[in-house]
mmCIF file with all atom_site columns, C-alpha atoms in Angstrom:
data_model
loop_
_atom_site.group_PDB
_atom_site.id
_atom_site.type_symbol
_atom_site.label_atom_id
_atom_site.label_alt_id
_atom_site.label_comp_id
_atom_site.label_asym_id
_atom_site.label_entity_id
_atom_site.label_seq_id
_atom_site.pdbx_PDB_ins_code
_atom_site.Cartn_x
_atom_site.Cartn_y
_atom_site.Cartn_z
_atom_site.occupancy
_atom_site.B_iso_or_equiv
_atom_site.pdbx_formal_charge
_atom_site.auth_seq_id
_atom_site.auth_comp_id
_atom_site.auth_asym_id
_atom_site.auth_atom_id
_atom_site.pdbx_PDB_model_num
ATOM 1   C CA . MET L 1 1   ? -52.135 -9.506  16.408  1.00 48.00 ? 1   MET L CA 1
ATOM 2   C CA . PRO L 1 2   ? -50.546 -12.818 15.222  1.00 52.00 ? 2   PRO L CA 1
ATOM 3   C CA . LYS L 1 3   ? -46.935 -12.629 14.008  1.00 54.00 ? 3   LYS L CA 1
ATOM 4   C CA . LEU L 1 4   ? -47.805 -14.159 10.639  1.00 53.00 ? 4   LEU L CA 1
ATOM 5   C CA . TRP L 1 5   ? -50.439 -11.479 10.068  1.00 54.00 ? 5   TRP L CA 1
ATOM 6   C CA . ASN L 1 6   ? -47.909 -8.760  10.920  1.00 54.00 ? 6   ASN L CA 1
ATOM 7   C CA . GLU L 1 7   ? -45.398 -10.251 8.492   1.00 67.00 ? 7   GLU L CA 1
ATOM 8   C CA . THR L 1 8   ? -48.048 -10.354 5.770   1.00 86.00 ? 8   THR L CA 1
ATOM 9   C CA . ILE L 1 9   ? -48.901 -6.675  6.337   1.00 84.00 ? 9   ILE L CA 1
ATOM 10  C CA . ASP L 1 10  ? -45.234 -5.693  6.310   1.00 86.00 ? 10  ASP L CA 1
ATOM 11  C CA . ALA L 1 11  ? -44.638 -7.609  3.102   1.00 89.00 ? 11  ALA L CA 1
ATOM 12  C CA . HIS L 1 12  ? -47.633 -5.911  1.490   1.00 87.00 ? 12  HIS L CA 1
ATOM 13  C CA . ARG L 1 13  ? -46.386 -2.483  2.535   1.00 90.00 ? 13  ARG L CA 1
ATOM 14  C CA . ARG L 1 14  ? -42.922 -3.194  1.148   1.00 92.00 ? 14  ARG L CA 1
ATOM 15  C CA . ALA L 1 15  ? -44.452 -4.388  -2.109  1.00 93.00 ? 15  ALA L CA 1
ATOM 16  C CA . VAL L 1 16  ? -46.572 -1.236  -2.449  1.00 93.00 ? 16  VAL L CA 1
ATOM 17  C CA . ARG L 1 17  ? -43.605 0.962   -1.600  1.00 94.00 ? 17  ARG L CA 1
ATOM 18  C CA . ASP L 1 18  ? -41.278 -0.780  -4.063  1.00 94.00 ? 18  ASP L CA 1
ATOM 19  C CA . ALA L 1 19  ? -43.898 -0.663  -6.815  1.00 95.00 ? 19  ALA L CA 1
ATOM 20  C CA . THR L 1 20  ? -44.390 3.055   -6.192  1.00 96.00 ? 20  THR L CA 1
ATOM 21  C CA . LEU L 1 21  ? -40.660 3.750   -6.389  1.00 95.00 ? 21  LEU L CA 1
ATOM 22  C CA . ASP L 1 22  ? -40.211 1.731   -9.585  1.00 94.00 ? 22  ASP L CA 1
ATOM 23  C CA . THR L 1 23  ? -43.262 3.251   -11.251 1.00 95.00 ? 23  THR L CA 1
ATOM 24  C CA . THR L 1 24  ? -42.251 6.814   -10.401 1.00 94.00 ? 24  THR L CA 1
ATOM 25  C CA . ALA L 1 25  ? -38.714 6.374   -11.707 1.00 90.00 ? 25  ALA L CA 1
ATOM 26  C CA . ALA L 1 26  ? -40.042 4.870   -14.938 1.00 93.00 ? 26  ALA L CA 1
ATOM 27  C CA . LEU L 1 27  ? -42.523 7.725   -15.416 1.00 93.00 ? 27  LEU L CA 1
ATOM 28  C CA . VAL L 1 28  ? -39.856 10.367  -14.862 1.00 89.00 ? 28  VAL L CA 1
ATOM 29  C CA . ALA L 1 29  ? -37.503 8.644   -17.303 1.00 84.00 ? 29  ALA L CA 1
ATOM 30  C CA . LYS L 1 30  ? -40.253 8.479   -19.925 1.00 90.00 ? 30  LYS L CA 1
ATOM 31  C CA . HIS L 1 31  ? -42.081 11.796  -19.512 1.00 89.00 ? 31  HIS L CA 1
ATOM 32  C CA . GLY L 1 32  ? -39.720 14.071  -17.597 1.00 86.00 ? 32  GLY L CA 1
ATOM 33  C CA . LEU L 1 33  ? -39.750 15.185  -14.006 1.00 84.00 ? 33  LEU L CA 1
ATOM 34  C CA . LEU L 1 34  ? -42.218 18.058  -14.350 1.00 86.00 ? 34  LEU L CA 1
ATOM 35  C CA . SER L 1 35  ? -44.824 15.876  -16.090 1.00 91.00 ? 35  SER L CA 1
ATOM 36  C CA . VAL L 1 36  ? -45.195 13.371  -13.260 1.00 93.00 ? 36  VAL L CA 1
ATOM 37  C CA . THR L 1 37  ? -47.957 13.871  -10.685 1.00 95.00 ? 37  THR L CA 1
ATOM 38  C CA . MET L 1 38  ? -49.140 11.930  -7.653  1.00 96.00 ? 38  MET L CA 1
ATOM 39  C CA . ALA L 1 39  ? -52.366 11.133  -9.500  1.00 96.00 ? 39  ALA L CA 1
ATOM 40  C CA . LYS L 1 40  ? -50.437 9.630   -12.412 1.00 96.00 ? 40  LYS L CA 1
ATOM 41  C CA . ILE L 1 41  ? -48.241 7.597   -10.067 1.00 96.00 ? 41  ILE L CA 1
ATOM 42  C CA . ALA L 1 42  ? -51.285 6.215   -8.238  1.00 95.00 ? 42  ALA L CA 1
ATOM 43  C CA . GLU L 1 43  ? -52.959 5.323   -11.527 1.00 95.00 ? 43  GLU L CA 1
ATOM 44  C CA . GLU L 1 44  ? -49.899 3.544   -12.930 1.00 95.00 ? 44  GLU L CA 1
ATOM 45  C CA . THR L 1 45  ? -49.138 1.750   -9.649  1.00 94.00 ? 45  THR L CA 1
ATOM 46  C CA . GLY L 1 46  ? -52.741 0.578   -9.301  1.00 93.00 ? 46  GLY L CA 1
ATOM 47  C CA . ILE L 1 47  ? -53.469 2.106   -5.902  1.00 92.00 ? 47  ILE L CA 1
ATOM 48  C CA . GLY L 1 48  ? -55.719 4.940   -4.760  1.00 93.00 ? 48  GLY L CA 1
ATOM 49  C CA . ARG L 1 49  ? -54.341 8.430   -4.287  1.00 94.00 ? 49  ARG L CA 1
ATOM 50  C CA . ALA L 1 50  ? -55.333 8.364   -0.627  1.00 94.00 ? 50  ALA L CA 1
ATOM 51  C CA . THR L 1 51  ? -53.275 5.216   -0.159  1.00 94.00 ? 51  THR L CA 1
ATOM 52  C CA . LEU L 1 52  ? -50.317 6.758   -1.980  1.00 95.00 ? 52  LEU L CA 1
ATOM 53  C CA . TYR L 1 53  ? -50.358 9.801   0.298   1.00 95.00 ? 53  TYR L CA 1
ATOM 54  C CA . LYS L 1 54  ? -50.143 7.496   3.310   1.00 94.00 ? 54  LYS L CA 1
ATOM 55  C CA . TYR L 1 55  ? -46.743 6.404   2.022   1.00 95.00 ? 55  TYR L CA 1
ATOM 56  C CA . PHE L 1 56  ? -45.337 9.626   0.540   1.00 96.00 ? 56  PHE L CA 1
ATOM 57  C CA . PRO L 1 57  ? -46.300 13.316  0.779   1.00 96.00 ? 57  PRO L CA 1
ATOM 58  C CA . ASP L 1 58  ? -45.216 14.274  -2.749  1.00 95.00 ? 58  ASP L CA 1
ATOM 59  C CA . VAL L 1 59  ? -43.327 13.219  -5.879  1.00 93.00 ? 59  VAL L CA 1
ATOM 60  C CA . GLU L 1 60  ? -39.993 14.506  -4.632  1.00 90.00 ? 60  GLU L CA 1
ATOM 61  C CA . ALA L 1 61  ? -40.221 12.342  -1.505  1.00 93.00 ? 61  ALA L CA 1
ATOM 62  C CA . ILE L 1 62  ? -40.815 9.290   -3.705  1.00 94.00 ? 62  ILE L CA 1
ATOM 63  C CA . LEU L 1 63  ? -37.813 10.099  -5.881  1.00 91.00 ? 63  LEU L CA 1
ATOM 64  C CA . ILE L 1 64  ? -35.557 10.618  -2.874  1.00 90.00 ? 64  ILE L CA 1
ATOM 65  C CA . ALA L 1 65  ? -36.630 7.247   -1.462  1.00 93.00 ? 65  ALA L CA 1
ATOM 66  C CA . TRP L 1 66  ? -35.993 5.622   -4.854  1.00 91.00 ? 66  TRP L CA 1
ATOM 67  C CA . HIS L 1 67  ? -32.527 7.158   -5.045  1.00 89.00 ? 67  HIS L CA 1
ATOM 68  C CA . GLU L 1 68  ? -31.676 6.071   -1.497  1.00 91.00 ? 68  GLU L CA 1
ATOM 69  C CA . ARG L 1 69  ? -32.601 2.527   -2.473  1.00 92.00 ? 69  ARG L CA 1
ATOM 70  C CA . GLN L 1 70  ? -30.428 2.741   -5.602  1.00 90.00 ? 70  GLN L CA 1
ATOM 71  C CA . VAL L 1 71  ? -27.446 4.083   -3.679  1.00 90.00 ? 71  VAL L CA 1
ATOM 72  C CA . ALA L 1 72  ? -27.785 1.384   -1.008  1.00 93.00 ? 72  ALA L CA 1
ATOM 73  C CA . SER L 1 73  ? -27.893 -1.287  -3.715  1.00 93.00 ? 73  SER L CA 1
ATOM 74  C CA . HIS L 1 74  ? -24.746 0.101   -5.346  1.00 93.00 ? 74  HIS L CA 1
ATOM 75  C CA . LEU L 1 75  ? -22.900 0.107   -2.019  1.00 94.00 ? 75  LEU L CA 1
ATOM 76  C CA . GLU L 1 76  ? -23.910 -3.497  -1.365  1.00 95.00 ? 76  GLU L CA 1
ATOM 77  C CA . HIS L 1 77  ? -22.608 -4.435  -4.815  1.00 95.00 ? 77  HIS L CA 1
ATOM 78  C CA . LEU L 1 78  ? -19.266 -2.686  -4.256  1.00 96.00 ? 78  LEU L CA 1
ATOM 79  C CA . THR L 1 79  ? -18.909 -4.232  -0.793  1.00 96.00 ? 79  THR L CA 1
ATOM 80  C CA . ALA L 1 80  ? -19.510 -7.700  -2.237  1.00 96.00 ? 80  ALA L CA 1
ATOM 81  C CA . ILE L 1 81  ? -16.777 -7.075  -4.822  1.00 95.00 ? 81  ILE L CA 1
ATOM 82  C CA . ARG L 1 82  ? -14.380 -5.944  -2.086  1.00 95.00 ? 82  ARG L CA 1
ATOM 83  C CA . ASP L 1 83  ? -15.011 -9.178  -0.181  1.00 94.00 ? 83  ASP L CA 1
ATOM 84  C CA . GLN L 1 84  ? -14.146 -11.447 -3.112  1.00 91.00 ? 84  GLN L CA 1
ATOM 85  C CA . ALA L 1 85  ? -10.993 -13.539 -3.217  1.00 83.00 ? 85  ALA L CA 1
ATOM 86  C CA . GLY L 1 86  ? -7.773  -11.984 -4.430  1.00 89.00 ? 86  GLY L CA 1
ATOM 87  C CA . ASP L 1 87  ? -5.104  -9.604  -3.245  1.00 93.00 ? 87  ASP L CA 1
ATOM 88  C CA . ALA L 1 88  ? -5.851  -5.994  -2.327  1.00 93.00 ? 88  ALA L CA 1
ATOM 89  C CA . GLY L 1 89  ? -4.706  -4.645  -5.695  1.00 93.00 ? 89  GLY L CA 1
ATOM 90  C CA . GLU L 1 90  ? -6.989  -6.973  -7.641  1.00 95.00 ? 90  GLU L CA 1
ATOM 91  C CA . ARG L 1 91  ? -9.981  -6.233  -5.441  1.00 96.00 ? 91  ARG L CA 1
ATOM 92  C CA . LEU L 1 92  ? -9.315  -2.494  -5.574  1.00 97.00 ? 92  LEU L CA 1
ATOM 93  C CA . GLU L 1 93  ? -9.213  -2.588  -9.368  1.00 96.00 ? 93  GLU L CA 1
ATOM 94  C CA . ALA L 1 94  ? -12.528 -4.463  -9.442  1.00 97.00 ? 94  ALA L CA 1
ATOM 95  C CA . VAL L 1 95  ? -14.155 -1.997  -7.029  1.00 97.00 ? 95  VAL L CA 1
ATOM 96  C CA . LEU L 1 96  ? -12.904 1.068   -8.927  1.00 97.00 ? 96  LEU L CA 1
ATOM 97  C CA . GLU L 1 97  ? -14.038 -0.325  -12.267 1.00 97.00 ? 97  GLU L CA 1
ATOM 98  C CA . ALA L 1 98  ? -17.499 -1.157  -10.901 1.00 97.00 ? 98  ALA L CA 1
ATOM 99  C CA . TYR L 1 99  ? -17.798 2.317   -9.361  1.00 96.00 ? 99  TYR L CA 1
ATOM 100 C CA . ALA L 1 100 ? -16.726 3.949   -12.623 1.00 97.00 ? 100 ALA L CA 1
ATOM 101 C CA . PHE L 1 101 ? -19.377 2.031   -14.576 1.00 96.00 ? 101 PHE L CA 1
ATOM 102 C CA . ILE L 1 102 ? -22.030 3.015   -12.029 1.00 92.00 ? 102 ILE L CA 1
ATOM 103 C CA . SER L 1 103 ? -21.040 6.661   -12.479 1.00 89.00 ? 103 SER L CA 1
ATOM 104 C CA . HIS L 1 104 ? -21.075 6.253   -16.248 1.00 90.00 ? 104 HIS L CA 1
ATOM 105 C CA . GLU L 1 105 ? -24.523 4.658   -16.382 1.00 85.00 ? 105 GLU L CA 1
ATOM 106 C CA . HIS L 1 106 ? -26.442 6.694   -13.802 1.00 71.00 ? 106 HIS L CA 1
ATOM 107 C CA . HIS L 1 107 ? -25.267 10.280  -14.261 1.00 60.00 ? 107 HIS L CA 1
ATOM 108 C CA . GLY L 1 108 ? -25.972 13.021  -16.742 1.00 52.00 ? 108 GLY L CA 1
ATOM 109 C CA . THR L 1 109 ? -29.766 12.851  -16.562 1.00 58.00 ? 109 THR L CA 1
ATOM 110 C CA . GLU L 1 110 ? -32.241 15.385  -15.204 1.00 60.00 ? 110 GLU L CA 1
ATOM 111 C CA . LEU L 1 111 ? -33.213 12.971  -12.438 1.00 63.00 ? 111 LEU L CA 1
ATOM 112 C CA . ALA L 1 112 ? -29.608 12.298  -11.413 1.00 63.00 ? 112 ALA L CA 1
ATOM 113 C CA . ALA L 1 113 ? -28.788 15.998  -11.299 1.00 62.00 ? 113 ALA L CA 1
ATOM 114 C CA . ARG L 1 114 ? -31.753 16.667  -9.004  1.00 66.00 ? 114 ARG L CA 1
ATOM 115 C CA . LEU L 1 115 ? -31.173 13.770  -6.642  1.00 69.00 ? 115 LEU L CA 1
ATOM 116 C CA . HIS L 1 116 ? -27.397 13.549  -6.427  1.00 67.00 ? 116 HIS L CA 1
ATOM 117 C CA . ARG L 1 117 ? -27.215 15.655  -3.311  1.00 68.00 ? 117 ARG L CA 1
ATOM 118 C CA . GLY L 1 118 ? -28.500 15.384  0.210   1.00 69.00 ? 118 GLY L CA 1
ATOM 119 C CA . GLU L 1 119 ? -27.575 13.596  3.390   1.00 77.00 ? 119 GLU L CA 1
ATOM 120 C CA . HIS L 1 120 ? -27.897 10.089  1.948   1.00 81.00 ? 120 HIS L CA 1
ATOM 121 C CA . ILE L 1 121 ? -25.328 10.922  -0.733  1.00 83.00 ? 121 ILE L CA 1
ATOM 122 C CA . VAL L 1 122 ? -22.893 12.323  1.845   1.00 85.00 ? 122 VAL L CA 1
ATOM 123 C CA . LYS L 1 123 ? -23.187 9.146   3.919   1.00 89.00 ? 123 LYS L CA 1
ATOM 124 C CA . ALA L 1 124 ? -22.756 6.928   0.865   1.00 89.00 ? 124 ALA L CA 1
ATOM 125 C CA . GLN L 1 125 ? -19.659 8.814   -0.293  1.00 91.00 ? 125 GLN L CA 1
ATOM 126 C CA . HIS L 1 126 ? -18.154 8.537   3.197   1.00 94.00 ? 126 HIS L CA 1
ATOM 127 C CA . HIS L 1 127 ? -18.806 4.784   3.226   1.00 95.00 ? 127 HIS L CA 1
ATOM 128 C CA . LEU L 1 128 ? -17.273 4.366   -0.234  1.00 96.00 ? 128 LEU L CA 1
ATOM 129 C CA . HIS L 1 129 ? -14.247 6.463   0.739   1.00 97.00 ? 129 HIS L CA 1
ATOM 130 C CA . GLN L 1 130 ? -13.643 4.190   3.732   1.00 97.00 ? 130 GLN L CA 1
ATOM 131 C CA . LEU L 1 131 ? -14.022 1.071   1.597   1.00 97.00 ? 131 LEU L CA 1
ATOM 132 C CA . ILE L 1 132 ? -11.424 2.258   -0.920  1.00 97.00 ? 132 ILE L CA 1
ATOM 133 C CA . ARG L 1 133 ? -9.120  3.623   1.779   1.00 98.00 ? 133 ARG L CA 1
ATOM 134 C CA . ASP L 1 134 ? -9.031  0.249   3.564   1.00 97.00 ? 134 ASP L CA 1
ATOM 135 C CA . LEU L 1 135 ? -8.091  -1.559  0.344   1.00 97.00 ? 135 LEU L CA 1
ATOM 136 C CA . LEU L 1 136 ? -5.357  0.994   -0.326  1.00 97.00 ? 136 LEU L CA 1
ATOM 137 C CA . ALA L 1 137 ? -3.962  0.557   3.195   1.00 97.00 ? 137 ALA L CA 1
ATOM 138 C CA . GLU L 1 138 ? -4.022  -3.226  2.792   1.00 96.00 ? 138 GLU L CA 1
ATOM 139 C CA . GLY L 1 139 ? -2.246  -3.017  -0.545  1.00 96.00 ? 139 GLY L CA 1
ATOM 140 C CA . ALA L 1 140 ? 0.378   -0.620  0.817   1.00 96.00 ? 140 ALA L CA 1
ATOM 141 C CA . ALA L 1 141 ? 1.101   -2.979  3.706   1.00 96.00 ? 141 ALA L CA 1
ATOM 142 C CA . THR L 1 142 ? 1.813   -5.850  1.306   1.00 94.00 ? 142 THR L CA 1
ATOM 143 C CA . GLY L 1 143 ? 3.834   -3.725  -1.121  1.00 93.00 ? 143 GLY L CA 1
ATOM 144 C CA . ASP L 1 144 ? 1.304   -4.045  -3.960  1.00 93.00 ? 144 ASP L CA 1
ATOM 145 C CA . LEU L 1 145 ? 0.321   -0.362  -3.800  1.00 95.00 ? 145 LEU L CA 1
ATOM 146 C CA . ARG L 1 146 ? 2.203   2.809   -3.019  1.00 96.00 ? 146 ARG L CA 1
ATOM 147 C CA . ASP L 1 147 ? 2.823   3.691   0.606   1.00 95.00 ? 147 ASP L CA 1
ATOM 148 C CA . ASP L 1 148 ? 4.378   7.157   0.192   1.00 95.00 ? 148 ASP L CA 1
ATOM 149 C CA . VAL L 1 149 ? 0.950   8.848   0.172   1.00 96.00 ? 149 VAL L CA 1
ATOM 150 C CA . ALA L 1 150 ? -1.679  8.425   2.890   1.00 97.00 ? 150 ALA L CA 1
ATOM 151 C CA . PRO L 1 151 ? -4.513  6.011   1.980   1.00 97.00 ? 151 PRO L CA 1
ATOM 152 C CA . ASP L 1 152 ? -7.042  8.768   2.786   1.00 97.00 ? 152 ASP L CA 1
ATOM 153 C CA . GLU L 1 153 ? -5.496  11.045  0.157   1.00 97.00 ? 153 GLU L CA 1
ATOM 154 C CA . LEU L 1 154 ? -5.297  8.274   -2.413  1.00 98.00 ? 154 LEU L CA 1
ATOM 155 C CA . ALA L 1 155 ? -8.954  7.348   -1.827  1.00 98.00 ? 155 ALA L CA 1
ATOM 156 C CA . THR L 1 156 ? -9.934  10.965  -2.479  1.00 97.00 ? 156 THR L CA 1
ATOM 157 C CA . TYR L 1 157 ? -7.802  10.919  -5.647  1.00 97.00 ? 157 TYR L CA 1
ATOM 158 C CA . CYS L 1 158 ? -9.555  7.770   -6.885  1.00 97.00 ? 158 CYS L CA 1
ATOM 159 C CA . LEU L 1 159 ? -13.066 9.085   -6.296  1.00 96.00 ? 159 LEU L CA 1
ATOM 160 C CA . HIS L 1 160 ? -12.402 12.461  -7.895  1.00 96.00 ? 160 HIS L CA 1
ATOM 161 C CA . ALA L 1 161 ? -10.620 10.914  -10.874 1.00 97.00 ? 161 ALA L CA 1
ATOM 162 C CA . LEU L 1 162 ? -13.419 8.443   -11.572 1.00 96.00 ? 162 LEU L CA 1
ATOM 163 C CA . MET L 1 163 ? -16.099 11.133  -11.429 1.00 92.00 ? 163 MET L CA 1
ATOM 164 C CA . ALA L 1 164 ? -15.034 11.834  -15.015 1.00 94.00 ? 164 ALA L CA 1
ATOM 165 C CA . ALA L 1 165 ? -16.626 8.506   -16.025 1.00 95.00 ? 165 ALA L CA 1
ATOM 166 C CA . SER L 1 166 ? -20.017 10.223  -15.992 1.00 89.00 ? 166 SER L CA 1
ATOM 167 C CA . SER L 1 167 ? -19.099 12.272  -19.072 1.00 91.00 ? 167 SER L CA 1
ATOM 168 C CA . LEU L 1 168 ? -17.248 9.613   -21.081 1.00 94.00 ? 168 LEU L CA 1
ATOM 169 C CA . PRO L 1 169 ? -18.839 8.345   -24.318 1.00 93.00 ? 169 PRO L CA 1
ATOM 170 C CA . SER L 1 170 ? -18.252 4.598   -24.029 1.00 95.00 ? 170 SER L CA 1
ATOM 171 C CA . LYS L 1 171 ? -17.408 1.695   -21.734 1.00 95.00 ? 171 LYS L CA 1
ATOM 172 C CA . ALA L 1 172 ? -14.027 1.401   -23.429 1.00 97.00 ? 172 ALA L CA 1
ATOM 173 C CA . ALA L 1 173 ? -13.272 4.982   -22.421 1.00 97.00 ? 173 ALA L CA 1
ATOM 174 C CA . VAL L 1 174 ? -14.328 4.194   -18.844 1.00 97.00 ? 174 VAL L CA 1
ATOM 175 C CA . ARG L 1 175 ? -11.914 1.238   -18.752 1.00 97.00 ? 175 ARG L CA 1
ATOM 176 C CA . ARG L 1 176 ? -9.098  3.480   -19.987 1.00 97.00 ? 176 ARG L CA 1
ATOM 177 C CA . LEU L 1 177 ? -9.896  5.979   -17.237 1.00 97.00 ? 177 LEU L CA 1
ATOM 178 C CA . VAL L 1 178 ? -9.702  3.209   -14.624 1.00 98.00 ? 178 VAL L CA 1
ATOM 179 C CA . THR L 1 179 ? -6.342  2.074   -16.038 1.00 97.00 ? 179 THR L CA 1
ATOM 180 C CA . VAL L 1 180 ? -4.926  5.591   -15.817 1.00 97.00 ? 180 VAL L CA 1
ATOM 181 C CA . THR L 1 181 ? -6.256  5.997   -12.272 1.00 98.00 ? 181 THR L CA 1
ATOM 182 C CA . LEU L 1 182 ? -4.709  2.703   -11.167 1.00 97.00 ? 182 LEU L CA 1
ATOM 183 C CA . ALA L 1 183 ? -1.358  3.740   -12.634 1.00 96.00 ? 183 ALA L CA 1
ATOM 184 C CA . GLY L 1 184 ? -1.191  6.487   -10.027 1.00 96.00 ? 184 GLY L CA 1
ATOM 185 C CA . LEU L 1 185 ? -1.486  3.907   -7.244  1.00 97.00 ? 185 LEU L CA 1
ATOM 186 C CA . LYS L 1 186 ? 1.500   1.776   -8.177  1.00 94.00 ? 186 LYS L CA 1
ATOM 187 C CA . PRO L 1 187 ? 4.540   1.861   -5.882  1.00 92.00 ? 187 PRO L CA 1
ATOM 188 C CA . PRO L 1 188 ? 7.034   4.514   -7.031  1.00 85.00 ? 188 PRO L CA 1
ATOM 189 C CA . ARG L 1 189 ? 10.362  3.381   -8.410  1.00 78.00 ? 189 ARG L CA 1
ATOM 190 C CA . ARG L 1 190 ? 13.150  3.475   -5.853  1.00 65.00 ? 190 ARG L CA 1
ATOM 191 C CA . SER L 1 191 ? 16.090  5.656   -6.816  1.00 60.00 ? 191 SER L CA 1
ATOM 192 C CA . ASP L 1 192 ? 19.167  7.164   -5.198  1.00 52.00 ? 192 ASP L CA 1
ATOM 193 C CA . GLY L 1 193 ? 18.568  10.339  -7.145  1.00 48.00 ? 193 GLY L CA 1
ATOM 194 C CA . GLY L 1 194 ? 21.522  9.894   -9.539  1.00 40.00 ? 194 GLY L CA 1
ATOM 195 C CA . LEU L 1 195 ? 22.257  8.196   -12.827 1.00 37.00 ? 195 LEU L CA 1
ATOM 196 C CA . GLY L 1 196 ? 24.196  4.965   -12.923 1.00 41.00 ? 196 GLY L CA 1
ATOM 197 C CA . CYS L 1 197 ? 26.560  3.903   -15.688 1.00 38.00 ? 197 CYS L CA 1
ATOM 198 C CA . ALA L 1 198 ? 23.819  1.975   -17.464 1.00 38.00 ? 198 ALA L CA 1
ATOM 199 C CA . ASP L 1 199 ? 21.576  5.007   -17.317 1.00 42.00 ? 199 ASP L CA 1
ATOM 200 C CA . LEU L 1 200 ? 24.269  7.227   -18.784 1.00 36.00 ? 200 LEU L CA 1
ATOM 201 C CA . SER L 1 201 ? 24.940  4.814   -21.611 1.00 39.00 ? 201 SER L CA 1
ATOM 202 C CA . ASP L 1 202 ? 21.254  4.818   -22.537 1.00 42.00 ? 202 ASP L CA 1
ATOM 203 C CA . ALA L 1 203 ? 20.899  8.597   -22.414 1.00 41.00 ? 203 ALA L CA 1
ATOM 204 C CA . PRO L 1 204 ? 20.948  10.578  -25.680 1.00 44.00 ? 204 PRO L CA 1
ATOM 205 C CA . GLN L 1 205 ? 24.439  11.856  -26.537 1.00 47.00 ? 205 GLN L CA 1
ATOM 206 C CA . SER L 1 206 ? 24.821  15.565  -27.058 1.00 43.00 ? 206 SER L CA 1
ATOM 207 C CA . ARG L 1 207 ? 26.272  16.771  -30.325 1.00 42.00 ? 207 ARG L CA 1
ATOM 208 C CA . SER L 1 208 ? 28.836  19.529  -30.522 1.00 39.00 ? 208 SER L CA 1
#
């Protein structure tokens, strides 16, 4: 079979698959998960049910494929942000803010609750953890970020802290959460453990 013909078939299959994923997600968002059937998906996509079953066995399989595509797109977006110009601290802030907004916009729905588990989520979280960990290690090496805690631990701290973005009421609240999270990554102040003369002069005086 000619290569051009193969490429045309592959492109057609990708188009049908993408249309099916988009249509299913839109139907679930509009009517609810339990109201969506394979027959309805085929009708809205404009393909026969027999054709649809050649691509997916059921509605859940379609939704899982849609979610995998969404997660992959988010990871590509975060990776592109990481690769932008700037020091490690600036790029880390941009990545954490983007991740927080993704969490804020795509959680809290029936569909998200059903799909936010499974092997593809575990792999995506591992990839994201590595991405953040590498930025933290880079920032610690240059003195921009704290180096008294292992980058692995700090990456876990970041991800768990920003999970709260899913329940926040506004983008302004998400930005405040990112600011608070970043504050925990700053290098700690160096101290000899005692108070100097200047410190004593600034301290409140006790009254007898």
